[in-house]
């Protein structure tokens, strides 16, 4: 596995070049600010009438309509949700970009599963920070960074990799490391990890555990702390030391109970379900289903039980108002 670091970055590759950031959500705002603080000339490109135009302007950026901006800049960062990539490319970018311009994707899901193709005279790359925009921005400001996944899909200029790494470096990602991958691998692994571990496995496991405790009469606030709040402590240990290192740093009771319960809960039936989910992703069935159900009702998807929401709110207030007293500060 190839990992690029700051020593591999040509810091002058972006000199004198202008970057258009399409989108000003969580990732777009963070990337735009990091680029600007790294000395890169940035313009925010949005659809006409976008509510985010005022926000970007207040943040000190030049703002323009996508169709008015993309033809004159050297780099275009597609930082909008995956499901809009194809439409925005076809409507605003296709055939309009300057020779040897570079299009940067932070996610390759739409590119891979929708079979997107691009003008032959441009570079197409992936720079995918491994974390949300808030973390990308805060790590940059702290003098650190988030790792990123990088890949070159199309190299018309002969310098696509240099430009890709320069962009990643300007985000602060090369401070930690940029992992070389492919568009296909990134798309499939990203969806699998989201569904099985990060956004499906962990949250739903915590939710079911919370429901069991409430059903048996335990106080909701304490149930929430045990099933949700304490995830961070174990996640931090796993991040720093790996699963084996985490196991060496927990109590014997926790180690034994975790092994017995883990092998019982996450059994061969669960493994078979994981394989089924992976096959659905790789075959394109999941993405086809996702696109077929647009527009998605986010309110419905975000819904959690009322007792869990109430417990979270009470715990949040407790930790915000009494944190100094609780921890003796």
Short mmCIF file of C-alpha atoms in Angstrom, two decimals:
data_model
loop_
_atom_site.label_atom_id
_atom_site.label_comp_id
_atom_site.label_asym_id
_atom_site.label_seq_id
_atom_site.Cartn_x
_atom_site.Cartn_y
_atom_site.Cartn_z
CA UNK A 1 0.00 0.00 0.00
CA UNK A 2 1.50 3.30 -1.12
CA UNK A 3 1.27 6.21 1.33
CA UNK A 4 2.25 9.74 0.29
CA UNK A 5 3.45 12.26 2.85
CA UNK A 6 4.48 15.92 2.89
CA UNK A 7 7.90 15.12 1.41
CA UNK A 8 6.12 13.76 -1.68
CA UNK A 9 4.09 16.94 -2.25
CA UNK A 10 5.14 19.57 -4.78
CA UNK A 11 3.96 22.60 -2.84
CA UNK A 12 4.22 24.80 -5.95
CA UNK A 13 1.95 22.65 -8.12
CA UNK A 14 -1.10 24.77 -7.22
CA UNK A 15 0.75 28.09 -7.38
CA UNK A 16 -1.19 30.64 -9.41
CA UNK A 17 -4.08 28.24 -9.95
CA UNK A 18 -7.67 28.90 -8.91
CA UNK A 19 -9.90 26.28 -7.31
CA UNK A 20 -13.68 26.28 -7.67
CA UNK A 21 -15.39 24.46 -4.81
CA UNK A 22 -18.81 23.23 -5.91
CA UNK A 23 -20.94 22.99 -2.79
CA UNK A 24 -20.69 24.70 0.58
CA UNK A 25 -21.89 22.08 3.03
CA UNK A 26 -19.90 20.39 5.76
CA UNK A 27 -17.09 19.16 3.50
CA UNK A 28 -17.16 22.03 1.00
CA UNK A 29 -16.84 24.72 3.66
CA UNK A 30 -13.99 22.94 5.44
CA UNK A 31 -12.03 22.25 2.28
CA UNK A 32 -12.50 25.79 1.01
CA UNK A 33 -11.22 27.26 4.28
CA UNK A 34 -8.22 24.94 4.46
CA UNK A 35 -7.31 25.69 0.85
CA UNK A 36 -7.57 29.43 1.47
CA UNK A 37 -5.44 29.23 4.61
CA UNK A 38 -2.84 27.32 2.57
CA UNK A 39 -2.61 30.24 0.15
CA UNK A 40 -4.77 28.80 -2.62
CA UNK A 41 -7.12 31.10 -4.54
CA UNK A 42 -10.67 29.81 -3.98
CA UNK A 43 -14.09 30.63 -5.42
CA UNK A 44 -17.32 28.98 -4.29
CA UNK A 45 -19.50 27.75 -7.16
CA UNK A 46 -23.19 27.18 -6.41
CA UNK A 47 -26.42 26.77 -8.28
CA UNK A 48 -28.41 29.93 -8.86
CA UNK A 49 -30.59 30.71 -5.87
CA UNK A 50 -28.69 28.50 -3.45
CA UNK A 51 -29.26 29.50 0.17
CA UNK A 52 -25.57 28.90 0.86
CA UNK A 53 -24.46 31.83 -1.31
CA UNK A 54 -24.99 34.26 1.57
CA UNK A 55 -23.16 31.99 4.02
CA UNK A 56 -20.13 31.64 1.77
CA UNK A 57 -20.08 35.38 1.15
CA UNK A 58 -20.22 36.09 4.90
CA UNK A 59 -17.26 33.74 5.31
CA UNK A 60 -15.24 35.97 3.00
CA UNK A 61 -15.33 33.93 -0.20
CA UNK A 62 -16.02 35.06 -3.72
CA UNK A 63 -19.16 33.30 -4.91
CA UNK A 64 -20.51 32.63 -8.37
CA UNK A 65 -22.91 30.46 -10.31
CA UNK A 66 -21.43 27.11 -11.34
CA UNK A 67 -21.81 27.76 -15.06
CA UNK A 68 -20.09 31.15 -14.77
CA UNK A 69 -17.11 29.84 -12.82
CA UNK A 70 -16.04 26.39 -14.00
CA UNK A 71 -14.76 27.39 -17.43
CA UNK A 72 -12.09 29.76 -16.14
CA UNK A 73 -10.61 27.92 -13.16
CA UNK A 74 -7.85 25.30 -13.10
CA UNK A 75 -9.33 22.95 -10.47
CA UNK A 76 -12.94 22.01 -9.75
CA UNK A 77 -13.77 20.24 -6.48
CA UNK A 78 -17.07 18.33 -6.57
CA UNK A 79 -18.15 18.58 -2.94
CA UNK A 80 -21.87 17.96 -3.28
CA UNK A 81 -23.76 14.75 -2.37
CA UNK A 82 -23.00 11.71 -4.56
CA UNK A 83 -26.50 11.53 -6.00
CA UNK A 84 -26.09 14.95 -7.67
CA UNK A 85 -22.67 14.34 -9.29
CA UNK A 86 -23.96 13.03 -12.61
CA UNK A 87 -26.55 15.79 -13.03
CA UNK A 88 -24.11 18.59 -12.18
CA UNK A 89 -21.43 17.15 -14.46
CA UNK A 90 -23.79 16.84 -17.44
CA UNK A 91 -25.53 20.17 -16.91
CA UNK A 92 -22.70 22.47 -15.89
CA UNK A 93 -19.25 20.94 -16.50
CA UNK A 94 -19.24 18.63 -19.51
CA UNK A 95 -17.54 20.32 -22.46
CA UNK A 96 -17.05 23.59 -20.53
CA UNK A 97 -13.74 23.06 -18.75
CA UNK A 98 -10.42 24.47 -19.85
CA UNK A 99 -7.73 22.21 -21.31
CA UNK A 100 -5.96 20.13 -18.64
CA UNK A 101 -8.24 21.29 -15.83
CA UNK A 102 -8.54 18.93 -12.87
CA UNK A 103 -11.79 17.67 -11.35
CA UNK A 104 -11.45 16.51 -7.73
CA UNK A 105 -13.90 14.11 -6.10
CA UNK A 106 -14.07 13.48 -2.36
CA UNK A 107 -16.23 10.39 -2.97
CA UNK A 108 -16.23 8.06 -5.96
CA UNK A 109 -19.57 6.35 -5.36
CA UNK A 110 -21.45 8.05 -8.20
CA UNK A 111 -18.46 7.98 -10.55
CA UNK A 112 -18.10 4.23 -10.15
CA UNK A 113 -21.69 3.03 -9.85
CA UNK A 114 -23.17 5.39 -12.44
CA UNK A 115 -20.31 4.79 -14.87
CA UNK A 116 -19.52 8.48 -15.24
CA UNK A 117 -17.23 9.38 -18.15
CA UNK A 118 -15.30 12.61 -18.62
CA UNK A 119 -13.90 14.83 -21.35
CA UNK A 120 -10.58 13.31 -22.48
CA UNK A 121 -8.63 16.57 -22.09
CA UNK A 122 -8.98 16.90 -18.30
CA UNK A 123 -7.56 15.25 -15.17
CA UNK A 124 -9.91 13.38 -12.84
CA UNK A 125 -8.71 12.53 -9.33
CA UNK A 126 -9.86 11.49 -5.88
CA UNK A 127 -8.89 13.33 -2.71
CA UNK A 128 -11.10 11.87 -0.01
CA UNK A 129 -10.38 13.08 3.54
CA UNK A 130 -11.10 10.27 5.99
CA UNK A 131 -13.47 12.15 8.26
CA UNK A 132 -16.19 14.81 8.31
CA UNK A 133 -15.59 18.43 7.39
CA UNK A 134 -15.61 19.63 11.00
CA UNK A 135 -12.74 17.28 11.83
CA UNK A 136 -10.83 18.20 8.67
CA UNK A 137 -11.02 21.87 9.62
CA UNK A 138 -10.23 21.49 13.33
CA UNK A 139 -7.27 19.18 12.69
CA UNK A 140 -5.87 21.59 10.12
CA UNK A 141 -6.16 24.53 12.51
CA UNK A 142 -4.43 22.51 15.21
CA UNK A 143 -1.44 21.97 12.92
CA UNK A 144 -2.35 18.37 12.28
CA UNK A 145 -4.56 16.81 9.61
CA UNK A 146 -6.78 13.94 8.57
CA UNK A 147 -5.49 11.14 6.36
CA UNK A 148 -6.97 10.98 2.88
CA UNK A 149 -7.50 8.47 0.10
CA UNK A 150 -6.07 9.55 -3.26
CA UNK A 151 -6.31 8.19 -6.79
CA UNK A 152 -5.84 9.30 -10.38
CA UNK A 153 -8.56 8.10 -12.75
CA UNK A 154 -7.60 10.21 -15.76
CA UNK A 155 -4.31 12.03 -16.46
CA UNK A 156 -4.55 14.36 -19.45
CA UNK A 157 -1.96 16.84 -18.21
CA UNK A 158 0.74 14.33 -17.29
CA UNK A 159 0.82 15.93 -13.85
CA UNK A 160 -2.42 14.68 -12.34
CA UNK A 161 -0.73 12.90 -9.43
CA UNK A 162 1.38 15.96 -8.56
CA UNK A 163 -1.72 18.16 -8.63
CA UNK A 164 -3.74 15.61 -6.66
CA UNK A 165 -1.11 15.46 -3.90
CA UNK A 166 -0.75 19.25 -3.89
CA UNK A 167 -4.50 19.57 -3.34
CA UNK A 168 -4.37 16.99 -0.54
CA UNK A 169 -1.40 18.81 0.96
CA UNK A 170 -3.29 22.10 0.96
CA UNK A 171 -6.07 20.40 2.94
CA UNK A 172 -3.51 19.30 5.53
CA UNK A 173 -3.95 15.61 4.71
CA UNK A 174 -0.32 14.98 3.70
CA UNK A 175 0.73 15.90 7.24
CA UNK A 176 -0.68 12.52 8.24
CA UNK A 177 -0.62 10.52 5.02
CA UNK A 178 -2.44 10.02 1.73
CA UNK A 179 -3.29 6.41 0.91
CA UNK A 180 -3.24 5.41 -2.75
CA UNK A 181 -6.36 3.55 -3.89
CA UNK A 182 -8.63 3.21 -6.94
CA UNK A 183 -12.02 4.74 -7.65
CA UNK A 184 -13.61 1.26 -7.61
CA UNK A 185 -12.05 0.19 -4.31
CA UNK A 186 -12.86 3.48 -2.58
CA UNK A 187 -16.50 3.38 -3.68
CA UNK A 188 -17.12 -0.21 -2.59
CA UNK A 189 -15.21 -0.04 0.70
CA UNK A 190 -16.79 3.29 1.63
CA UNK A 191 -20.32 1.95 1.27
CA UNK A 192 -19.49 -1.33 3.02
CA UNK A 193 -17.87 0.34 6.04
CA UNK A 194 -20.75 2.82 6.34
CA UNK A 195 -23.41 0.13 6.22
CA UNK A 196 -21.81 -2.66 8.24
CA UNK A 197 -19.79 -0.77 10.84
CA UNK A 198 -19.93 3.02 11.04
CA UNK A 199 -23.52 4.05 10.28
CA UNK A 200 -25.36 0.73 10.37
CA UNK A 201 -23.58 -1.65 12.72
CA UNK A 202 -22.50 0.53 15.64
CA UNK A 203 -25.53 2.89 15.87
CA UNK A 204 -28.11 0.12 15.50
CA UNK A 205 -26.29 -2.12 17.99
CA UNK A 206 -26.30 0.77 20.48
CA UNK A 207 -29.98 1.47 19.75
CA UNK A 208 -31.04 -2.14 20.33
CA UNK A 209 -28.98 -2.33 23.55
CA UNK A 210 -30.60 0.90 24.77
CA UNK A 211 -34.08 -0.48 24.02
CA UNK A 212 -33.35 -3.68 25.98
CA UNK A 213 -32.23 -1.72 29.04
CA UNK A 214 -35.27 0.58 28.93
CA UNK A 215 -37.56 -2.43 28.54
CA UNK A 216 -36.09 -3.88 31.74
CA UNK A 217 -36.60 -0.68 33.71
CA UNK A 218 -33.16 0.93 33.79
CA UNK A 219 -32.94 4.77 33.97
CA UNK A 220 -32.85 6.14 30.39
CA UNK A 221 -30.03 8.60 31.07
CA UNK A 222 -27.76 5.93 32.51
CA UNK A 223 -28.71 3.50 29.74
CA UNK A 224 -27.77 6.13 27.17
CA UNK A 225 -24.40 6.79 28.81
CA UNK A 226 -23.56 3.08 28.92
CA UNK A 227 -24.66 2.23 25.38
CA UNK A 228 -23.76 5.42 23.48
CA UNK A 229 -21.50 7.82 25.38
CA UNK A 230 -18.92 5.17 26.26
CA UNK A 231 -18.42 4.11 22.65
CA UNK A 232 -15.91 6.92 22.26
CA UNK A 233 -13.56 5.56 24.93
CA UNK A 234 -13.30 2.18 23.21
CA UNK A 235 -13.20 3.72 19.73
CA UNK A 236 -10.31 5.96 20.78
CA UNK A 237 -8.40 2.95 22.13
CA UNK A 238 -9.00 1.02 18.90
CA UNK A 239 -7.93 4.02 16.82
CA UNK A 240 -4.69 4.50 18.77
CA UNK A 241 -3.71 0.91 19.48
CA UNK A 242 -5.77 -1.37 17.22
CA UNK A 243 -8.19 -4.05 18.39
CA UNK A 244 -5.43 -6.07 20.05
CA UNK A 245 -4.09 -2.99 21.83
CA UNK A 246 -7.57 -2.08 23.03
CA UNK A 247 -8.00 -5.55 24.50
CA UNK A 248 -4.77 -5.21 26.45
CA UNK A 249 -6.05 -1.98 28.02
CA UNK A 250 -9.45 -3.07 29.34
CA UNK A 251 -10.38 -4.98 32.48
CA UNK A 252 -10.33 -8.78 32.60
CA UNK A 253 -14.09 -8.75 33.18
CA UNK A 254 -14.64 -6.61 30.08
CA UNK A 255 -12.24 -8.74 28.03
CA UNK A 256 -13.91 -12.02 29.01
CA UNK A 257 -17.46 -10.69 28.65
CA UNK A 258 -16.64 -9.09 25.32
CA UNK A 259 -15.25 -12.33 23.92
CA UNK A 260 -18.17 -14.49 25.07
CA UNK A 261 -20.89 -12.03 24.02
CA UNK A 262 -19.10 -10.94 20.84
CA UNK A 263 -18.79 -14.48 19.52
CA UNK A 264 -22.45 -15.09 20.36
CA UNK A 265 -23.82 -11.86 18.86
CA UNK A 266 -21.57 -11.56 15.81
CA UNK A 267 -21.86 -15.15 14.63
CA UNK A 268 -21.70 -16.87 11.23
CA UNK A 269 -25.23 -15.70 10.44
CA UNK A 270 -24.12 -12.08 10.82
CA UNK A 271 -21.05 -12.80 8.68
CA UNK A 272 -23.31 -14.22 5.95
CA UNK A 273 -25.42 -11.06 6.10
CA UNK A 274 -22.26 -8.97 5.72
CA UNK A 275 -21.30 -10.98 2.64
CA UNK A 276 -24.78 -10.43 1.23
CA UNK A 277 -24.54 -6.68 1.81
CA UNK A 278 -21.12 -6.57 0.14
CA UNK A 279 -22.45 -8.42 -2.88
CA UNK A 280 -25.37 -5.98 -3.10
CA UNK A 281 -22.88 -3.11 -3.09
CA UNK A 282 -20.45 -4.63 -5.61
CA UNK A 283 -23.20 -5.61 -8.04
CA UNK A 284 -24.63 -2.08 -7.99
CA UNK A 285 -28.00 -3.20 -6.61
CA UNK A 286 -27.72 -1.05 -3.50
CA UNK A 287 -26.91 2.13 -5.41
CA UNK A 288 -29.64 1.44 -7.96
CA UNK A 289 -32.14 1.02 -5.12
CA UNK A 290 -30.88 4.21 -3.45
CA UNK A 291 -31.25 6.23 -6.65
CA UNK A 292 -34.66 4.70 -7.32
CA UNK A 293 -35.99 5.91 -3.98
CA UNK A 294 -35.05 9.54 -4.53
CA UNK A 295 -36.01 11.89 -3.08
CA UNK A 296 -35.13 10.28 0.23
CA UNK A 297 -37.14 11.41 3.26
CA UNK A 298 -34.27 12.39 5.57
CA UNK A 299 -36.60 13.10 8.49
CA UNK A 300 -37.83 9.54 8.35
CA UNK A 301 -34.31 8.15 8.05
CA UNK A 302 -33.02 10.26 10.95
CA UNK A 303 -35.83 9.27 13.32
CA UNK A 304 -34.92 7.60 16.62
CA UNK A 305 -37.22 6.54 19.50
CA UNK A 306 -38.52 9.40 21.64
CA UNK A 307 -37.14 7.93 24.87
CA UNK A 308 -33.65 7.77 23.37
CA UNK A 309 -33.90 11.36 22.12
CA UNK A 310 -35.08 12.56 25.52
CA UNK A 311 -32.28 10.67 27.27
CA UNK A 312 -29.70 12.16 24.92
CA UNK A 313 -30.97 15.67 25.58
CA UNK A 314 -30.87 15.18 29.35
CA UNK A 315 -27.37 13.68 29.21
CA UNK A 316 -26.16 16.50 26.96
CA UNK A 317 -27.46 19.12 29.39
CA UNK A 318 -25.90 17.27 32.31
CA UNK A 319 -22.49 17.06 30.68
CA UNK A 320 -22.58 20.64 29.45
CA UNK A 321 -23.74 22.23 32.72
CA UNK A 322 -22.00 19.99 35.25
CA UNK A 323 -18.85 18.85 33.46
CA UNK A 324 -16.53 20.88 35.67
CA UNK A 325 -18.14 19.56 38.86
CA UNK A 326 -18.24 15.98 37.62
CA UNK A 327 -14.58 15.94 36.70
CA UNK A 328 -13.34 18.20 39.49
CA UNK A 329 -12.23 21.04 37.25
#
